[in-house]
């Protein structure tokens, strides 16, 4: 499901922001609306092609629509997002442009930038939320049920 299709689903099923307004293109869809949608659909969703403005600068834009990134979130019923991934900018000049646009000093990232400077290939990466994966695997509703050191309102240490 693309981000745009998710917006259409939320609108069609009257899932709104806290103020009652519908989500519009460019809005980040928070956890609860994603979970409502995923739980209602009842199967894992690969939510892809997010607006570039709400994603990291190192995610390349889609060739067919420069407003979107080559990115994906894996959403699981009963849990929400368990994996976030994307292609990575592999073009040296595009990476330097991203640093500049975001106001990031590239010098501490010389090792990362040099990988692009001296030759790179199209590639991607992802992050797996282990606790969220455990929520899905163990059929637990809240992350604090599987977290090694859960935090509660009046408890900040194990």
PDB file of C-alpha atoms in Angstrom:
ATOM      1  CA  UNK A   1       0.000   0.000   0.000  1.00  0.00           C
ATOM      2  CA  UNK A   2       1.407   3.411  -0.886  1.00  0.00           C
ATOM      3  CA  UNK A   3       1.286   6.396   1.454  1.00  0.00           C
ATOM      4  CA  UNK A   4      -1.304   8.029  -0.834  1.00  0.00           C
ATOM      5  CA  UNK A   5      -3.473   4.875  -0.702  1.00  0.00           C
ATOM      6  CA  UNK A   6      -3.169   4.910   3.100  1.00  0.00           C
ATOM      7  CA  UNK A   7      -4.452   8.496   3.170  1.00  0.00           C
ATOM      8  CA  UNK A   8      -7.394   7.421   1.002  1.00  0.00           C
ATOM      9  CA  UNK A   9      -8.092   4.480   3.354  1.00  0.00           C
ATOM     10  CA  UNK A  10      -8.009   6.721   6.433  1.00  0.00           C
ATOM     11  CA  UNK A  11     -10.405   9.174   4.801  1.00  0.00           C
ATOM     12  CA  UNK A  12     -12.788   6.446   3.581  1.00  0.00           C
ATOM     13  CA  UNK A  13     -12.879   4.926   7.072  1.00  0.00           C
ATOM     14  CA  UNK A  14     -13.207   8.251   8.900  1.00  0.00           C
ATOM     15  CA  UNK A  15      -9.913   7.902  10.768  1.00  0.00           C
ATOM     16  CA  UNK A  16      -8.931  11.489  11.550  1.00  0.00           C
ATOM     17  CA  UNK A  17      -6.415  13.584  13.434  1.00  0.00           C
ATOM     18  CA  UNK A  18      -7.180  14.535  17.035  1.00  0.00           C
ATOM     19  CA  UNK A  19      -8.741  17.791  15.805  1.00  0.00           C
ATOM     20  CA  UNK A  20     -11.170  15.896  13.537  1.00  0.00           C
ATOM     21  CA  UNK A  21      -9.439  16.846  10.275  1.00  0.00           C
ATOM     22  CA  UNK A  22      -8.388  14.255   7.739  1.00  0.00           C
ATOM     23  CA  UNK A  23      -4.738  13.498   7.056  1.00  0.00           C
ATOM     24  CA  UNK A  24      -3.428  15.322   3.991  1.00  0.00           C
ATOM     25  CA  UNK A  25      -0.468  14.683   1.714  1.00  0.00           C
ATOM     26  CA  UNK A  26       2.697  15.573   3.634  1.00  0.00           C
ATOM     27  CA  UNK A  27       1.304  14.737   7.072  1.00  0.00           C
ATOM     28  CA  UNK A  28       3.114  12.105   9.088  1.00  0.00           C
ATOM     29  CA  UNK A  29       0.650   9.336   9.945  1.00  0.00           C
ATOM     30  CA  UNK A  30       1.153   8.599  13.669  1.00  0.00           C
ATOM     31  CA  UNK A  31       1.076   5.205  15.346  1.00  0.00           C
ATOM     32  CA  UNK A  32      -2.598   5.019  16.355  1.00  0.00           C
ATOM     33  CA  UNK A  33      -4.098   5.707  12.898  1.00  0.00           C
ATOM     34  CA  UNK A  34      -1.618   3.242  11.379  1.00  0.00           C
ATOM     35  CA  UNK A  35      -2.617   0.628  13.947  1.00  0.00           C
ATOM     36  CA  UNK A  36      -6.344   1.190  13.403  1.00  0.00           C
ATOM     37  CA  UNK A  37      -5.858   0.754   9.671  1.00  0.00           C
ATOM     38  CA  UNK A  38      -3.606  -2.300  10.005  1.00  0.00           C
ATOM     39  CA  UNK A  39      -5.837  -3.971  12.594  1.00  0.00           C
ATOM     40  CA  UNK A  40      -8.933  -3.431  10.434  1.00  0.00           C
ATOM     41  CA  UNK A  41      -7.224  -4.808   7.322  1.00  0.00           C
ATOM     42  CA  UNK A  42      -5.921  -7.733   9.368  1.00  0.00           C
ATOM     43  CA  UNK A  43      -2.803  -8.611   7.377  1.00  0.00           C
ATOM     44  CA  UNK A  44       0.766  -7.238   7.277  1.00  0.00           C
ATOM     45  CA  UNK A  45       1.103  -4.062   5.201  1.00  0.00           C
ATOM     46  CA  UNK A  46       4.192  -2.836   3.394  1.00  0.00           C
ATOM     47  CA  UNK A  47       3.483   0.901   3.484  1.00  0.00           C
ATOM     48  CA  UNK A  48       5.708   2.615   0.916  1.00  0.00           C
ATOM     49  CA  UNK A  49       6.548   5.767  -1.017  1.00  0.00           C
ATOM     50  CA  UNK A  50       6.383   8.417   1.718  1.00  0.00           C
ATOM     51  CA  UNK A  51       6.702  12.163   1.047  1.00  0.00           C
ATOM     52  CA  UNK A  52      10.333  13.280   1.018  1.00  0.00           C
ATOM     53  CA  UNK A  53       9.636  16.105   3.490  1.00  0.00           C
ATOM     54  CA  UNK A  54       8.804  13.671   6.302  1.00  0.00           C
ATOM     55  CA  UNK A  55      11.649  11.226   5.673  1.00  0.00           C
ATOM     56  CA  UNK A  56      15.422  11.337   6.127  1.00  0.00           C
ATOM     57  CA  UNK A  57      17.561  13.263   3.641  1.00  0.00           C
ATOM     58  CA  UNK A  58      19.522  10.159   2.640  1.00  0.00           C
ATOM     59  CA  UNK A  59      16.469   8.472   1.126  1.00  0.00           C
ATOM     60  CA  UNK A  60      16.435   8.868  -2.660  1.00  0.00           C
ATOM     61  CA  UNK A  61      13.375  10.155  -4.452  1.00  0.00           C
ATOM     62  CA  UNK A  62      11.190   7.943  -6.624  1.00  0.00           C
ATOM     63  CA  UNK A  63      11.911   8.371 -10.321  1.00  0.00           C
ATOM     64  CA  UNK A  64       8.213   8.422 -11.207  1.00  0.00           C
ATOM     65  CA  UNK A  65       7.329  11.081  -8.576  1.00  0.00           C
ATOM     66  CA  UNK A  66      10.072  13.247  -7.074  1.00  0.00           C
ATOM     67  CA  UNK A  67       7.816  14.174  -4.133  1.00  0.00           C
ATOM     68  CA  UNK A  68       8.132  10.603  -2.812  1.00  0.00           C
ATOM     69  CA  UNK A  69      10.975   8.525  -1.362  1.00  0.00           C
ATOM     70  CA  UNK A  70      11.973   4.949  -2.036  1.00  0.00           C
ATOM     71  CA  UNK A  71      11.013   3.879   1.489  1.00  0.00           C
ATOM     72  CA  UNK A  72       8.881   1.314   3.287  1.00  0.00           C
ATOM     73  CA  UNK A  73       7.458   0.557   6.739  1.00  0.00           C
ATOM     74  CA  UNK A  74       6.270  -2.943   7.629  1.00  0.00           C
ATOM     75  CA  UNK A  75       3.063  -2.747   9.676  1.00  0.00           C
ATOM     76  CA  UNK A  76       1.755  -5.768  11.566  1.00  0.00           C
ATOM     77  CA  UNK A  77      -1.785  -6.215  12.927  1.00  0.00           C
ATOM     78  CA  UNK A  78      -1.934  -5.741  16.687  1.00  0.00           C
ATOM     79  CA  UNK A  79       1.483  -4.087  16.795  1.00  0.00           C
ATOM     80  CA  UNK A  80       1.988  -1.419  14.157  1.00  0.00           C
ATOM     81  CA  UNK A  81       5.348  -0.691  12.598  1.00  0.00           C
ATOM     82  CA  UNK A  82       8.051  -3.295  13.179  1.00  0.00           C
ATOM     83  CA  UNK A  83      10.474  -2.448  10.348  1.00  0.00           C
ATOM     84  CA  UNK A  84      11.406   0.790   8.628  1.00  0.00           C
ATOM     85  CA  UNK A  85      13.575   0.706   5.551  1.00  0.00           C
ATOM     86  CA  UNK A  86      14.591   2.537   2.426  1.00  0.00           C
ATOM     87  CA  UNK A  87      16.994   2.741  -0.419  1.00  0.00           C
ATOM     88  CA  UNK A  88      19.989   4.941   0.400  1.00  0.00           C
ATOM     89  CA  UNK A  89      21.357   7.822  -1.613  1.00  0.00           C
ATOM     90  CA  UNK A  90      24.376   6.443  -3.368  1.00  0.00           C
ATOM     91  CA  UNK A  91      25.236   9.463  -5.506  1.00  0.00           C
ATOM     92  CA  UNK A  92      28.051  11.556  -3.989  1.00  0.00           C
ATOM     93  CA  UNK A  93      26.736  14.938  -5.158  1.00  0.00           C
ATOM     94  CA  UNK A  94      23.182  14.136  -4.018  1.00  0.00           C
ATOM     95  CA  UNK A  95      24.480  13.207  -0.566  1.00  0.00           C
ATOM     96  CA  UNK A  96      26.434  16.479  -0.264  1.00  0.00           C
ATOM     97  CA  UNK A  97      23.322  18.360  -1.353  1.00  0.00           C
ATOM     98  CA  UNK A  98      21.328  16.560   1.365  1.00  0.00           C
ATOM     99  CA  UNK A  99      23.843  17.536   4.063  1.00  0.00           C
ATOM    100  CA  UNK A 100      23.648  21.154   2.933  1.00  0.00           C
ATOM    101  CA  UNK A 101      19.839  21.202   2.751  1.00  0.00           C
ATOM    102  CA  UNK A 102      19.567  19.812   6.296  1.00  0.00           C
ATOM    103  CA  UNK A 103      22.327  22.025   7.705  1.00  0.00           C
ATOM    104  CA  UNK A 104      24.519  19.046   8.612  1.00  0.00           C
ATOM    105  CA  UNK A 105      28.291  19.399   8.800  1.00  0.00           C
ATOM    106  CA  UNK A 106      29.546  16.524   6.615  1.00  0.00           C
ATOM    107  CA  UNK A 107      33.043  16.367   8.172  1.00  0.00           C
ATOM    108  CA  UNK A 108      32.146  13.912  10.993  1.00  0.00           C
ATOM    109  CA  UNK A 109      30.608  11.654   8.336  1.00  0.00           C
ATOM    110  CA  UNK A 110      33.672  11.581   6.074  1.00  0.00           C
ATOM    111  CA  UNK A 111      33.783   7.779   6.209  1.00  0.00           C
ATOM    112  CA  UNK A 112      30.169   7.549   5.001  1.00  0.00           C
ATOM    113  CA  UNK A 113      30.618  10.251   2.363  1.00  0.00           C
ATOM    114  CA  UNK A 114      33.851   8.679   1.102  1.00  0.00           C
ATOM    115  CA  UNK A 115      31.990   5.445   0.388  1.00  0.00           C
ATOM    116  CA  UNK A 116      29.928   7.423  -2.117  1.00  0.00           C
ATOM    117  CA  UNK A 117      32.889   9.434  -3.397  1.00  0.00           C
ATOM    118  CA  UNK A 118      35.022   6.416  -4.269  1.00  0.00           C
ATOM    119  CA  UNK A 119      32.267   4.297  -5.729  1.00  0.00           C
ATOM    120  CA  UNK A 120      28.963   3.013  -4.542  1.00  0.00           C
ATOM    121  CA  UNK A 121      26.043   1.100  -5.940  1.00  0.00           C
ATOM    122  CA  UNK A 122      22.306   1.367  -5.363  1.00  0.00           C
ATOM    123  CA  UNK A 123      21.613  -0.164  -1.965  1.00  0.00           C
ATOM    124  CA  UNK A 124      19.189  -0.025   0.931  1.00  0.00           C
ATOM    125  CA  UNK A 125      18.923  -0.597   4.635  1.00  0.00           C
ATOM    126  CA  UNK A 126      16.379  -1.139   7.360  1.00  0.00           C
ATOM    127  CA  UNK A 127      15.843  -1.096  11.100  1.00  0.00           C
ATOM    128  CA  UNK A 128      13.958  -3.828  12.936  1.00  0.00           C
ATOM    129  CA  UNK A 129      12.221  -2.876  16.166  1.00  0.00           C
ATOM    130  CA  UNK A 130      12.985  -6.051  18.132  1.00  0.00           C
ATOM    131  CA  UNK A 131      10.463  -5.315  20.880  1.00  0.00           C
ATOM    132  CA  UNK A 132       7.734  -4.589  18.341  1.00  0.00           C
ATOM    133  CA  UNK A 133       8.562  -7.825  16.555  1.00  0.00           C
ATOM    134  CA  UNK A 134       8.234  -9.635  19.899  1.00  0.00           C
ATOM    135  CA  UNK A 135       4.838  -7.968  20.443  1.00  0.00           C
ATOM    136  CA  UNK A 136       3.656  -9.457  17.167  1.00  0.00           C
ATOM    137  CA  UNK A 137       5.259 -12.839  17.767  1.00  0.00           C
ATOM    138  CA  UNK A 138       3.862 -13.167  21.324  1.00  0.00           C
ATOM    139  CA  UNK A 139       0.510 -11.528  20.565  1.00  0.00           C
ATOM    140  CA  UNK A 140       1.062  -8.721  23.102  1.00  0.00           C
ATOM    141  CA  UNK A 141      -0.701  -5.387  22.644  1.00  0.00           C
ATOM    142  CA  UNK A 142       1.770  -3.037  24.310  1.00  0.00           C
ATOM    143  CA  UNK A 143       5.532  -2.832  23.981  1.00  0.00           C
ATOM    144  CA  UNK A 144       6.050  -2.603  27.746  1.00  0.00           C
ATOM    145  CA  UNK A 145       4.859  -6.221  27.986  1.00  0.00           C
ATOM    146  CA  UNK A 146       7.958  -7.441  26.121  1.00  0.00           C
ATOM    147  CA  UNK A 147      10.542  -4.749  26.892  1.00  0.00           C
ATOM    148  CA  UNK A 148      13.454  -5.783  29.111  1.00  0.00           C
ATOM    149  CA  UNK A 149      13.270  -2.541  31.104  1.00  0.00           C
ATOM    150  CA  UNK A 150       9.730  -1.165  30.755  1.00  0.00           C
ATOM    151  CA  UNK A 151       9.092   2.431  31.794  1.00  0.00           C
ATOM    152  CA  UNK A 152       5.999   3.419  33.729  1.00  0.00           C
ATOM    153  CA  UNK A 153       4.780   6.821  34.906  1.00  0.00           C
ATOM    154  CA  UNK A 154       6.487   6.691  38.320  1.00  0.00           C
ATOM    155  CA  UNK A 155       9.272   4.252  37.458  1.00  0.00           C
ATOM    156  CA  UNK A 156      12.336   5.084  35.408  1.00  0.00           C
ATOM    157  CA  UNK A 157      14.743   2.345  36.518  1.00  0.00           C
ATOM    158  CA  UNK A 158      14.484  -1.451  36.494  1.00  0.00           C
TER     159      UNK A 158
END
